[in-house]
Structures are given as structure tokens and as C-alpha cells.
Coordinates of C-alpha atoms in Angstrom, one line a residue:
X1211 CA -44.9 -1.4 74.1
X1212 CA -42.4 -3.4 75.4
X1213 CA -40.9 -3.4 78.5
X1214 CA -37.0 -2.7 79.7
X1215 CA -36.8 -6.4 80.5
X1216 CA -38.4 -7.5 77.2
X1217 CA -35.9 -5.4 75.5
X1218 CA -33.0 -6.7 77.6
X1219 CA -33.7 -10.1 76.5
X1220 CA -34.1 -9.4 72.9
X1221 CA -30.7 -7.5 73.1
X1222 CA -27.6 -9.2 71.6
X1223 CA -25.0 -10.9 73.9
X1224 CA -21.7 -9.3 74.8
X1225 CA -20.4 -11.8 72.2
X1226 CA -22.7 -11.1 69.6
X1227 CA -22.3 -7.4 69.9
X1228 CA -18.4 -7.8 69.4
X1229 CA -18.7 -10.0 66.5
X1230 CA -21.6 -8.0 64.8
X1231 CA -19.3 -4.7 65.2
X1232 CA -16.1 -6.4 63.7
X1233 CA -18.1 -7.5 60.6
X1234 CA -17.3 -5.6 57.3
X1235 CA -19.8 -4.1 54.6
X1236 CA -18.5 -6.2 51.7
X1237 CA -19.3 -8.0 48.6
X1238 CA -19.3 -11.5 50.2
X1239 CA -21.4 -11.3 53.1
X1240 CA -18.6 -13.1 55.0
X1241 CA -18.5 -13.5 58.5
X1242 CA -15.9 -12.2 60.9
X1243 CA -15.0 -15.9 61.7
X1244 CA -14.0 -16.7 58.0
X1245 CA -10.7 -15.1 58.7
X1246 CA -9.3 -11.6 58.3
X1247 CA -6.8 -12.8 55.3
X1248 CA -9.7 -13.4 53.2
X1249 CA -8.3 -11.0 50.0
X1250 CA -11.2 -12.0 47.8
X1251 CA -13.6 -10.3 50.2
X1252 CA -14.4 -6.0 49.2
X1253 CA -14.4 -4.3 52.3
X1254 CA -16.3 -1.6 51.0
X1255 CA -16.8 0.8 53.7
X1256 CA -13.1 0.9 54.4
X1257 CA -12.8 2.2 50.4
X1258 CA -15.1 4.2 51.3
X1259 CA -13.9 6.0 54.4
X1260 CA -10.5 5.6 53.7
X1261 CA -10.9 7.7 50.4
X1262 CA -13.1 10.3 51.5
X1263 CA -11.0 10.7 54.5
X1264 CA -8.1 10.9 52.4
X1265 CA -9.7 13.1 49.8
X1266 CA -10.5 15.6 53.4
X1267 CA -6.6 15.4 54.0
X1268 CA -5.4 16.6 50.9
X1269 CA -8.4 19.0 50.6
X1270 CA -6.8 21.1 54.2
X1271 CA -3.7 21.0 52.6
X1272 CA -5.0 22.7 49.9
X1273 CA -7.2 25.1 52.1
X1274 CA -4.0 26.0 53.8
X1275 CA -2.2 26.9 50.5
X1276 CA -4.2 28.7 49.1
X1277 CA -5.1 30.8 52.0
X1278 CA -1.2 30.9 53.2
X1279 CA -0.3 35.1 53.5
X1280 CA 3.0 36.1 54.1
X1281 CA 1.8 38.7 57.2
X1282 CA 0.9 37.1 60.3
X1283 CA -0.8 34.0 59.9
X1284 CA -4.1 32.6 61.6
X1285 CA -3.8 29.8 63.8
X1286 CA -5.0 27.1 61.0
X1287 CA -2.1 28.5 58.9
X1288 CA 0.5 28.2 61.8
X1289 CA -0.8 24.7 62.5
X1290 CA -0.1 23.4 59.0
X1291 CA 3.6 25.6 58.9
X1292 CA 4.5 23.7 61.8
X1293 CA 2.8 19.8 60.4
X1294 CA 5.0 20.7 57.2
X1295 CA 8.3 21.5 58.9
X1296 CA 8.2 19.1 61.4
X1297 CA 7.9 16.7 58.5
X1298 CA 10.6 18.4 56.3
X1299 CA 12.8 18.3 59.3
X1300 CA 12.6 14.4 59.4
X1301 CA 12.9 13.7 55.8
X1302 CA 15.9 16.2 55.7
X1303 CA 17.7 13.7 58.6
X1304 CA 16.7 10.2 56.7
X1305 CA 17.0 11.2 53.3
X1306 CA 20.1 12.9 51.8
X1307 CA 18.7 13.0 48.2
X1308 CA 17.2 17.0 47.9
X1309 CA 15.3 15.6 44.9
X1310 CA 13.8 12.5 46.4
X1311 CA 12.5 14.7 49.4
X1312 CA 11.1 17.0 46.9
X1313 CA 8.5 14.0 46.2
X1314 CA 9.0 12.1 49.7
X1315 CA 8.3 14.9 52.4
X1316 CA 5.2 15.8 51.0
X1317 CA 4.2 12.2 50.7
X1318 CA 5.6 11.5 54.1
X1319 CA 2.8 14.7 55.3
X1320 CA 0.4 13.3 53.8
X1321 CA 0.7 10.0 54.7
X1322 CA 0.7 11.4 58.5
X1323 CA -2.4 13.2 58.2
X1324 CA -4.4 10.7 56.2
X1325 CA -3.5 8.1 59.0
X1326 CA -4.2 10.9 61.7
X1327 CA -7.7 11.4 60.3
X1328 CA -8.9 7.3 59.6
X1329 CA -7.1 6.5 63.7
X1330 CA -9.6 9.7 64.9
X1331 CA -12.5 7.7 63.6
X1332 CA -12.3 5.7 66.5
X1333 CA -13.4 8.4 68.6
X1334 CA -16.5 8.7 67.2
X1335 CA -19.4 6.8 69.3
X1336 CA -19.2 3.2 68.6
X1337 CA -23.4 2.9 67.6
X1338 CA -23.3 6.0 65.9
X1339 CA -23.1 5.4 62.0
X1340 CA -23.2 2.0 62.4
X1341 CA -26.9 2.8 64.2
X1342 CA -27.5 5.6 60.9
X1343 CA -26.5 2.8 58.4
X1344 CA -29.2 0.3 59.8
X1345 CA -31.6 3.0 59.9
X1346 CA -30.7 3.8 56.3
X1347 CA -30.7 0.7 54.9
X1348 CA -33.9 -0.3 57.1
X1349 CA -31.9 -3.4 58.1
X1350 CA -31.6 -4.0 62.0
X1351 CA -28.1 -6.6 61.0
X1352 CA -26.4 -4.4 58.5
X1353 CA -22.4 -4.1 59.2
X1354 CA -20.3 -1.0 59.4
X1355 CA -17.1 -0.4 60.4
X1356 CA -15.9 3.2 60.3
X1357 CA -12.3 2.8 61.7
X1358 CA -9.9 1.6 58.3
X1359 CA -6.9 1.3 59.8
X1360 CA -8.4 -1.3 62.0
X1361 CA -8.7 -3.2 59.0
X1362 CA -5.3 -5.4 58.0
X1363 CA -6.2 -5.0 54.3
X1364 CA -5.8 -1.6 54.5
X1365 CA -2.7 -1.1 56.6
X1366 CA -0.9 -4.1 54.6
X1367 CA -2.0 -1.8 51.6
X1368 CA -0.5 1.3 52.3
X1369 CA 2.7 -0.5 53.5
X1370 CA 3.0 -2.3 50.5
X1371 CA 3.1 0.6 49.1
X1372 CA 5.9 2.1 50.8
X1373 CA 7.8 -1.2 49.9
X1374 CA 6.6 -0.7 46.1
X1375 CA 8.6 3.1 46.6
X1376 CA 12.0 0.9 48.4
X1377 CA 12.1 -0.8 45.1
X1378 CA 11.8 2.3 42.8
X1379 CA 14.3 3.9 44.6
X1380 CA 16.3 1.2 44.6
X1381 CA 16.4 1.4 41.3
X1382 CA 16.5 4.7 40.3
X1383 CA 19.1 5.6 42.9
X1384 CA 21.6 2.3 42.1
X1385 CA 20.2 1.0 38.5
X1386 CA 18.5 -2.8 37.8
X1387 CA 22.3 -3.7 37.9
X1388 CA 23.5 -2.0 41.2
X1389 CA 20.6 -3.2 42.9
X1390 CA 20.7 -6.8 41.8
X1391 CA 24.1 -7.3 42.6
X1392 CA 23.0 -5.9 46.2
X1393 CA 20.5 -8.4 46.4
X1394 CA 23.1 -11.3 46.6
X1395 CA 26.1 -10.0 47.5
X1396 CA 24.6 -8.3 51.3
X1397 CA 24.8 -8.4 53.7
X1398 CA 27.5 -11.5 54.0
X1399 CA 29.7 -11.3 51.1
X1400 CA 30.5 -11.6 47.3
X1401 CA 31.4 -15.5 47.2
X1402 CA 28.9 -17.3 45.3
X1403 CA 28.2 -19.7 47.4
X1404 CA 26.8 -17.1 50.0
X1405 CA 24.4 -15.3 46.4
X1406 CA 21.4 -17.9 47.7
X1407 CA 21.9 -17.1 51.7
X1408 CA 22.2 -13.0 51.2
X1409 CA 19.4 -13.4 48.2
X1410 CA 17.0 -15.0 50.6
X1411 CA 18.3 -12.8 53.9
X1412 CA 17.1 -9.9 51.3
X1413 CA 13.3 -11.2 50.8
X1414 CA 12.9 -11.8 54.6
X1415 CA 14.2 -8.3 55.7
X1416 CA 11.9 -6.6 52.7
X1417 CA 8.8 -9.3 53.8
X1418 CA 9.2 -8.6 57.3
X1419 CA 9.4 -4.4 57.3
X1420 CA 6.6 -4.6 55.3
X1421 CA 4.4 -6.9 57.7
X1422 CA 5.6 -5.5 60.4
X1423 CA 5.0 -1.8 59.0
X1424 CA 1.0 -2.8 58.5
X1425 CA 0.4 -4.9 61.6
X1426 CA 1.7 -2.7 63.9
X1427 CA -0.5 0.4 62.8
X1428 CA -3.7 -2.6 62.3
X1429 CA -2.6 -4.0 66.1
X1430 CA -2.9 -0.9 68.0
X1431 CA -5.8 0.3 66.9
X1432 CA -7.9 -2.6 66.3
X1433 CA -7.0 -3.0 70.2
X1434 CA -8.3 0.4 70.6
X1435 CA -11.7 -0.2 68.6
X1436 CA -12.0 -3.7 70.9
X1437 CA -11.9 -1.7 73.9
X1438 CA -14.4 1.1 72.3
X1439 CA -16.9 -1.5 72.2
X1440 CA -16.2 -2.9 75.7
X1441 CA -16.8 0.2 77.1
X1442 CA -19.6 0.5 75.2
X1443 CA -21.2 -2.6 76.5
X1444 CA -21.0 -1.6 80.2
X1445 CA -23.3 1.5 79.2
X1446 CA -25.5 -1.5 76.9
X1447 CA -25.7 -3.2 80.6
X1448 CA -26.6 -0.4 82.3
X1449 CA -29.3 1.1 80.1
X1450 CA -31.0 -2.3 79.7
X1451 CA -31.2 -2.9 83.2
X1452 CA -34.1 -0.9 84.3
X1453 CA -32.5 0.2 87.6
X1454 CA -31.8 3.9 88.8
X1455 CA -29.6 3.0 92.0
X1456 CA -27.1 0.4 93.5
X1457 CA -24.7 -1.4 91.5
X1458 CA -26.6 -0.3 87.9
X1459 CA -26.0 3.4 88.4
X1460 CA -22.8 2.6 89.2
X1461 CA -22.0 1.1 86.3
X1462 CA -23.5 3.6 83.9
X1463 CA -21.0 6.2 86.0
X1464 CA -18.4 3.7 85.1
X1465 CA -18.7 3.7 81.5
X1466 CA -18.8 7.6 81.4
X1467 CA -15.6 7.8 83.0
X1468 CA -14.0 4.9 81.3
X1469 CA -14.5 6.6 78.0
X1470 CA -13.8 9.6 78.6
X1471 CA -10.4 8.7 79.9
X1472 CA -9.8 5.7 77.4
X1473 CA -11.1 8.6 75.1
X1474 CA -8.1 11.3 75.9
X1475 CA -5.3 8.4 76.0
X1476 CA -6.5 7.7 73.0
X1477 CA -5.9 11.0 70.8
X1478 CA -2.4 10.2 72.0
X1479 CA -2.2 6.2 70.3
X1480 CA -3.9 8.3 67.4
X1481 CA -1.3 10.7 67.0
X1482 CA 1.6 8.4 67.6
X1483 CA 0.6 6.0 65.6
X1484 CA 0.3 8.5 62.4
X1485 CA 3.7 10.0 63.3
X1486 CA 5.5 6.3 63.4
X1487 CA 4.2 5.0 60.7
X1488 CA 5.5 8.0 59.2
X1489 CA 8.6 8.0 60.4
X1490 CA 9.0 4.4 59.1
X1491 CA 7.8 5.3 55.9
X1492 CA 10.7 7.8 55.4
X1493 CA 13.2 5.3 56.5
X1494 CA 12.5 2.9 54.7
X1495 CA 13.2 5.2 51.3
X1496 CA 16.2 6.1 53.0
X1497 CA 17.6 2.8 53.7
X1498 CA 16.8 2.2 49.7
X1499 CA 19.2 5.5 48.6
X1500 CA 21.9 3.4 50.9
X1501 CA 24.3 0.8 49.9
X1502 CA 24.6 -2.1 52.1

């Protein structure tokens, strides 16, 4: 059997835990230091959570449809009435086109929830699948990560996506000619000799909306998920000490209370998060039914 102090020095370091945490299941077996722009690398438990977790979104919309009664409704029902109008509500002030919301609002809804569902992730214990997985796969070193919007090839995904949508409405709302002409002729004139300035003014405001729109969801919570596992590692410290008293117990006290607090702040960065990217989301569209 061996002993608390066998164990403690057998443990990982503070830096190894970190690293081994931020480490994908992918195709490549690639380390956390080869860079997080590496786009040949699968990172196939984001797929995977992201997916299912969408899949759960759209299923509760469902639920709620189907179960929606004209009489006085439960509280799941009145939770899902109030989601949907709030979002109506804000697609009704961005975008004046009743037929684009008829396709963007519920978009926009979904969009919220899905985020709200992969940022609540994070709340979940920070060993807990990760500790199933190696259990599973009978490997002490497999990698998980179970928070997807802590991953920058997944937020860069979806806001590609929204800037895939700018462009179709840009077309559909002002034609391949309209649009065009917008390109060089905003946001500082029609002379030709300003077509190369506005063109490239054009690329950077698309190119940074679009990076900005990713990072700023991937930021905030892969700062969250960093914190997570520093918290974590104060109750690693503690456990692994072997003490009942003095400055030990005191830092097992620590890490209850520092989660539990970072824990409950957190549901707020979680919500917030969902609701602005959101928001930008439906912006966006708008600005593309506008004319500069």
C-alpha cells in the first residue's frame, strides 16, 4: 500500500496538471505546447460535446413545443416563453426585415442556449470525466477536455459562421452588384482612387468582427477553466498532504470556499457570455440588411 507521502511524490506538478488538463483528445496526439492554431489537429471531444450538447438544446426546444398548452403553463413552459421573447424582442430592435427574423430569431435562441449549455460545462468538477475517461480507456495520461467553448477552434467556428450569414445577407438583401459596389465605394467615397483603401477597410472590419466575435467568447472562459483547475490544485495540495490541522486544513477550507464562490460568479460569466455573443450575432445580420 502506499503511503500519503509516496503518493504525493508520484503526483504531477502544479505545471503538469495544468498542461495535462489543457490537452485535447485528438487525432494527432499533439501537445498543448504545439500551439492552439494548429487546424490540422481533430479535437474530437469538442465534436463531441459540442454536438451532443447542441443536439440537448434543440431537443428542450422541442420538449417545450410540444408540451406548450394554451391554459396556464408549468414553470419549464414559462421559462422557455420568456428565453423566446426576450430573444424576439432583440431581433425585432436589430433587424427590420420580418422575414429575415423569421429565420434569425430562432437562430439567434438557439445559438444562446447552445452556448449557455457548452459555458455550464465548466461547472462540472474539473477531474470528473476527465478521471471516468482514464478509467474507461484504462490509460492513467488520456486527455479530455469537456468545456468547448474553451477551445478557439470552436468559437472561431461558430463565428465564422455568423460571418458566412453577413455575406448571404448581403447578398440577398442588396444583390452580388449592390454589395460589390459597397465593398469599394464605403466607407470613404466613390472616387476610384479610394476603391483599393474602402476595399481593404472592408476585409479588416469583416476580419476583425469575426476574430474578435470568437476570441472574446474562447478568452473568457478559457480564463474561467484556468482558474477551475487552480482551485482545484489547492484541494490536490491539501489531500496529498497527510495533515488534519494547521495551515493544511486550512487550505482544504480554502479551496471549498474558493469554488463555491468562483462557482456562483461563474453562472453569471456563463450566462453573459451566451447572451453577448448573441446579441453580436444578431447585429452583425443587421448591420448586413444596412447600406453604408
Amino acid at each position: 500500500m502506499t503511503t500519503t507521502a509516496e503518493h504525493a511524490v508520484n503526483a504531477p506538478s502544479s505545471g503538469e496538471y495544468i498542461v495535462h488538463h489543457l490537452q485535447h483528445l485528438n487525432n494527432k496526439d499533439a501537445l498543448f505546447k504545439e500551439g492552439i492554431a494548429d487546424f490540422s489537429v481533430i479535437h474530437y471531444d469538442t465534436l463531441a460535446y459540442s454536438i451532443g450538447l447542441g443536439l440537448l438544446a434543440v431537443f428542450l426546444m422541442w420538449l417545450a413545443a410540444r408540451k406548450a398548452t394554451s391554459g396556464v403553463p408549468g414553470r419549464f413552459q414559462s421559462s422557455i416563453e420568456m428565453l423566446v421573447e426576450m430573444v424576439a424582442d432583440q431581433a425585432k430592435g436589430v433587424i427590420h426585415s420580418a422575414e429575415s427574423r423569421r429565420f434569425v430569431a430562432p437562430m439567434a435562441l438557439t445559438v444562446f442556449m447552445w452556448i449557455f449549455f457548452m459555458n455550464a460545462m465548466d461547472l462540472l468538477p474539473v477531474d470528473g470525466i476527465p478521471t471516468l475517461w482514464q478509467w474507461a480507456t484504462h490509460d492513467p495520461h488520456a486527455k479530455m477536455r469537456v468545456v468547448p467553448t474553451a477551445d478557439l477552434s470552436a468559437t472561431l467556428g461558430m463565428s465564422i459562421s455568423v460571418l458566412l450569414l453577413c455575406f448571404y445577407y448581403n447578398i440577398k438583401i442588396k444583390g452580388i452588384g449592390g454589395w460589390v459596389h459597397e465593398l469599394f465605394t464605403a466607407p470613404f467615397g466613390k472616387h476610384p482612387a479610394l476603391w483599393p483603401v474602402n476595399f481593404l477597410m472592408q476585409i479588416i472590419e469583416f476580419l476583425a468582427k469575426t476574430i474578435s466575435h470568437g476570441m472574446r467568447l474562447f478568452g473568457n472562459m478559457y480564463a474561467g477553466e484556468l482558474v477551475f483547475m487552480l482551485i482545484a490544485l489547492m484541494g490536490g495540495a491539501w489531500a496529498t498532504s497527510g495533515a488534519i490541522g494547521g495551515m493544511d486544513i486550512t487550505l482544504g477550507i480554502c479551496h471549498i470556499l474558493a469554488g463555491t464562490v468562483w462557482a456562483i460568479f461563474h453562472i453569471l460569466i456563463i450566462l453573459l457570455q451566451a447572451f453577448i455573443f448573441m446579441m453580436l450575432t444578431l447585429v452583425y445580420i443587421g448591420q448586413a440588411h444596412e447600406g453604408h
